Short mmCIF file of C-alpha atoms in Angstrom, two decimals:
data_model
loop_
_atom_site.label_atom_id
_atom_site.label_comp_id
_atom_site.label_asym_id
_atom_site.label_seq_id
_atom_site.Cartn_x
_atom_site.Cartn_y
_atom_site.Cartn_z
CA MET A 25 117.05 113.43 123.46
CA GLY A 26 115.07 116.43 124.75
CA LEU A 27 115.50 115.55 128.43
CA SER A 28 115.94 118.05 131.23
CA PRO A 29 119.56 118.52 132.37
CA ASN A 30 118.26 118.34 135.95
CA ALA A 31 117.67 114.63 135.43
CA LEU A 32 121.43 114.04 135.45
CA SER A 33 122.90 114.14 138.94
CA SER A 34 125.91 112.86 140.82
CA VAL A 35 124.99 111.01 144.01
CA LYS A 36 127.81 110.81 146.53
CA ASN A 37 128.25 108.39 149.43
CA GLU A 38 131.12 109.33 151.75
CA ASN A 39 130.76 106.37 154.12
CA PHE A 40 132.92 103.69 152.55
CA SER A 41 136.49 102.66 151.95
CA CYS A 42 137.85 101.31 148.70
CA LYS A 43 140.84 99.55 150.26
CA ASN A 44 139.48 96.06 149.57
CA PHE A 45 138.46 96.74 145.98
CA LYS A 46 141.41 96.87 143.62
CA ALA A 47 141.40 96.54 139.86
CA ARG A 48 143.65 93.75 138.68
CA PRO A 49 145.90 94.35 135.67
CA LEU A 50 145.11 93.11 132.20
CA ILE A 51 147.67 90.95 130.46
CA LEU A 52 148.51 92.37 127.02
CA VAL A 53 150.15 90.32 124.30
CA ASN A 54 152.54 91.79 121.71
CA ASN A 55 151.89 95.30 123.07
CA MET A 56 148.26 95.23 121.98
CA PRO A 57 146.61 98.65 122.51
CA GLU A 58 144.26 98.86 125.46
CA HIS A 59 141.29 99.93 123.31
CA ILE A 60 141.31 96.43 121.78
CA LEU A 61 140.09 95.21 125.17
CA SER A 62 137.04 97.47 125.37
CA ASP A 63 133.56 96.02 125.82
CA ARG A 64 132.53 97.44 122.45
CA SER A 65 135.25 95.55 120.58
CA LEU A 66 134.76 92.22 122.39
CA ILE A 67 130.99 92.15 122.99
CA ASP A 68 128.06 93.43 120.93
CA VAL A 69 126.57 95.28 123.89
CA SER A 70 123.38 96.45 122.16
CA ALA A 71 122.66 92.90 120.98
CA VAL A 72 123.07 91.58 124.53
CA LEU A 73 120.70 94.21 125.94
CA LYS A 74 118.07 93.36 123.34
CA LYS A 75 118.54 89.64 124.03
CA ILE A 76 117.85 90.04 127.75
CA GLY A 77 114.86 92.33 127.16
CA VAL A 78 115.91 95.85 128.17
CA ALA A 79 113.14 98.18 126.94
CA VAL A 80 111.82 101.74 126.89
CA GLY A 81 111.05 103.07 130.36
CA ASP A 82 113.17 100.57 132.30
CA LYS A 83 115.10 101.51 135.42
CA VAL A 84 118.60 100.07 135.17
CA ALA A 85 121.64 99.93 137.48
CA ASP A 86 125.04 99.53 135.79
CA LEU A 87 127.14 98.40 138.75
CA GLY A 88 130.79 99.01 137.95
CA VAL A 89 130.60 101.03 134.77
CA GLY A 90 134.22 100.72 133.62
CA GLY A 91 136.31 103.33 131.90
CA THR A 92 134.10 104.14 128.91
CA GLY A 93 130.57 103.52 130.21
CA THR A 94 129.75 101.41 127.15
CA TRP A 95 126.89 99.55 128.82
CA THR A 96 125.54 102.74 130.40
CA PHE A 97 125.26 104.66 127.12
CA ALA A 98 123.91 101.71 125.15
CA THR A 99 121.23 101.34 127.82
CA ALA A 100 120.41 105.05 127.88
CA GLU A 101 119.72 104.92 124.15
CA ILE A 102 117.31 101.98 124.52
CA ILE A 103 115.34 103.09 127.59
CA GLY A 104 114.62 106.61 126.35
CA GLU A 105 113.32 109.64 128.24
CA SER A 106 111.02 107.64 130.49
CA GLY A 107 113.81 105.36 131.73
CA THR A 108 116.79 105.89 134.01
CA VAL A 109 120.19 104.25 134.12
CA TYR A 110 122.19 104.57 137.33
CA ALA A 111 125.91 104.42 136.57
CA ALA A 112 127.60 103.25 139.78
CA ASP A 113 131.33 103.06 140.37
CA ILE A 114 134.00 103.60 143.03
CA LEU A 115 136.19 105.76 140.77
CA LYS A 116 135.21 109.42 140.78
CA HIS A 117 137.07 110.29 137.59
CA VAL A 118 135.14 107.60 135.72
CA LEU A 119 131.83 109.05 136.89
CA GLN A 120 132.92 112.58 136.02
CA ALA A 121 133.82 111.46 132.50
CA ILE A 122 130.42 109.80 132.12
CA GLU A 123 128.65 112.95 133.32
CA SER A 124 130.56 115.07 130.82
CA LYS A 125 129.86 112.69 127.94
CA ALA A 126 126.18 112.44 128.92
CA HIS A 127 125.77 116.22 128.82
CA LEU A 128 127.59 116.52 125.51
CA THR A 129 125.54 113.77 123.87
CA GLY A 130 122.18 114.70 125.42
CA PHE A 131 121.67 111.58 127.53
CA TYR A 132 120.07 113.18 130.57
CA ASN A 133 118.50 109.89 131.66
CA ILE A 134 121.85 108.91 133.23
CA GLN A 135 122.52 109.40 136.93
CA THR A 136 125.95 108.72 138.41
CA VAL A 137 126.35 107.08 141.80
CA TRP A 138 129.64 107.00 143.69
CA THR A 139 129.73 103.86 145.83
CA ASN A 140 131.59 100.76 146.94
CA LEU A 141 129.65 97.84 145.52
CA GLU A 142 131.07 95.47 148.12
CA ILE A 143 129.23 97.28 150.92
CA TYR A 144 125.59 96.30 151.27
CA GLY A 145 123.31 99.33 151.32
CA ALA A 146 125.99 101.80 150.20
CA ALA A 147 124.62 102.62 146.75
CA LYS A 148 122.22 105.55 147.02
CA ILE A 149 119.66 104.05 144.67
CA PRO A 150 116.10 103.33 145.85
CA GLU A 151 115.61 99.72 146.92
CA LYS A 152 113.44 97.41 144.82
CA LEU A 153 113.26 99.99 142.01
CA ILE A 154 115.47 98.40 139.37
CA ASP A 155 114.25 96.33 136.41
CA PHE A 156 117.76 95.30 135.29
CA ALA A 157 121.08 95.33 137.12
CA TYR A 158 124.38 94.72 135.34
CA VAL A 159 127.62 93.44 136.85
CA ASN A 160 129.94 93.40 133.85
CA ASN A 161 133.65 92.50 134.06
CA VAL A 162 133.60 93.31 137.77
CA LEU A 163 133.47 90.10 139.80
CA HIS A 164 136.96 88.91 138.84
CA GLN A 165 138.33 92.12 140.39
CA SER A 166 136.67 91.54 143.77
CA LYS A 167 137.58 89.43 146.77
CA GLN A 168 133.93 89.61 147.85
CA PRO A 169 131.88 88.90 144.71
CA GLU A 170 128.93 87.63 146.73
CA ASN A 171 128.61 91.06 148.37
CA ILE A 172 128.29 92.73 144.98
CA LEU A 173 125.55 90.30 143.96
CA LYS A 174 123.79 90.92 147.27
CA GLU A 175 123.83 94.67 146.65
CA ALA A 176 122.37 94.10 143.19
CA GLY A 177 119.61 92.02 144.74
CA ARG A 178 118.76 94.83 147.16
CA LEU A 179 118.15 97.21 144.29
CA LEU A 180 116.17 94.89 142.02
CA LYS A 181 112.39 94.68 142.17
CA LYS A 182 110.76 91.26 142.42
CA GLY A 183 111.05 89.67 139.00
CA GLY A 184 113.90 92.01 138.07
CA LYS A 185 116.86 90.62 136.15
CA LEU A 186 120.56 90.55 136.94
CA LEU A 187 123.07 90.34 134.08
CA VAL A 188 126.56 89.12 134.94
CA THR A 189 129.26 89.04 132.28
CA ASP A 190 132.91 88.29 132.88
CA TRP A 191 135.99 86.78 131.32
CA SER A 192 135.72 83.05 130.66
CA ARG A 193 138.39 80.82 132.15
CA ALA A 194 139.45 79.53 128.75
CA THR A 195 142.86 80.66 127.54
CA SER A 196 142.77 83.99 125.71
CA PRO A 197 145.54 86.12 124.15
CA PHE A 198 144.72 89.02 126.49
CA GLY A 199 142.61 89.87 129.51
CA PRO A 200 143.06 89.45 133.25
CA SER A 201 145.29 86.74 134.62
CA LYS A 202 143.62 83.35 134.28
CA ASP A 203 143.94 82.60 137.99
CA THR A 204 141.87 85.69 138.89
CA ARG A 205 138.96 84.87 136.58
CA ILE A 206 135.75 83.74 138.23
CA ASP A 207 134.04 80.50 137.26
CA PRO A 208 130.40 80.91 136.14
CA ASP A 209 129.45 78.02 138.43
CA VAL A 210 130.76 80.05 141.38
CA VAL A 211 128.67 83.03 140.28
CA LYS A 212 125.63 80.76 139.98
CA LYS A 213 126.20 79.34 143.46
CA HIS A 214 126.44 82.79 145.05
CA ALA A 215 123.42 84.11 143.15
CA GLU A 216 121.18 81.16 143.95
CA ALA A 217 122.10 81.44 147.64
CA LEU A 218 120.76 85.01 147.47
CA GLY A 219 117.42 83.95 145.98
CA PHE A 220 118.16 84.39 142.28
CA LYS A 221 117.10 81.91 139.59
CA LEU A 222 119.29 81.37 136.53
CA ILE A 223 117.23 81.93 133.37
CA GLN A 224 119.87 82.43 130.65
CA HIS A 225 123.48 81.35 130.08
CA PHE A 226 125.19 82.30 126.83
CA SER A 227 128.43 83.57 125.30
CA PRO A 228 128.20 87.30 124.47
CA GLY A 229 131.62 87.18 122.83
CA LYS A 230 134.55 84.88 122.20
CA TYR A 231 136.21 85.50 125.56
CA HIS A 232 133.27 86.08 127.93
CA PHE A 233 130.35 84.32 129.54
CA ALA A 234 126.97 85.85 130.36
CA LEU A 235 124.53 84.76 133.04
CA VAL A 236 121.06 86.23 133.50
CA PHE A 237 119.30 85.71 136.82
CA GLN A 238 115.80 86.66 137.95
CA LYS A 239 114.99 87.83 141.46
CA GLU A 240 112.29 85.62 142.93
#
């Protein structure tokens, strides 16, 4: 991509505990391989990003990047040299893997941020900078989903958009336990209480819902 390697940095925040944030296990059927459950296989990520309007030069926060960083790298390709995607997660090994892949593939518009998303103000990303924030397949893992949405709101500029995707509560042959899945109406309630306005609601894949909010 012709970007300076200095643009890629790891931002560390030592002042948090991860004791309240625990990933919940996926339920596999018939010993299905874990890669079947990846974002890329279940959701057309690039199509979703185009649908919500991610564009060249945008500043994006991927809050809870997951094991492969699918949303992070798809975003980095769209936003180009003039944009930045902040890949934020609580797991250091995930961020290290993303850094390595970014260097190998030439995506120097990615910055990693080690943080606990449930703690307001913990993410070392400038406030009111972000055009798009993503919270993808994260809220069902948290006992404090409203705190994660609040942190996203802190980072977004006025008029910025928040994308939330998660597992639908309909029965599926795999995925997290049904009783841990979050209802989109609950997400909407939390988001609207924080000053967000729902502007899109669609199905990005057979087993997920997507909500797009705008910061007012």
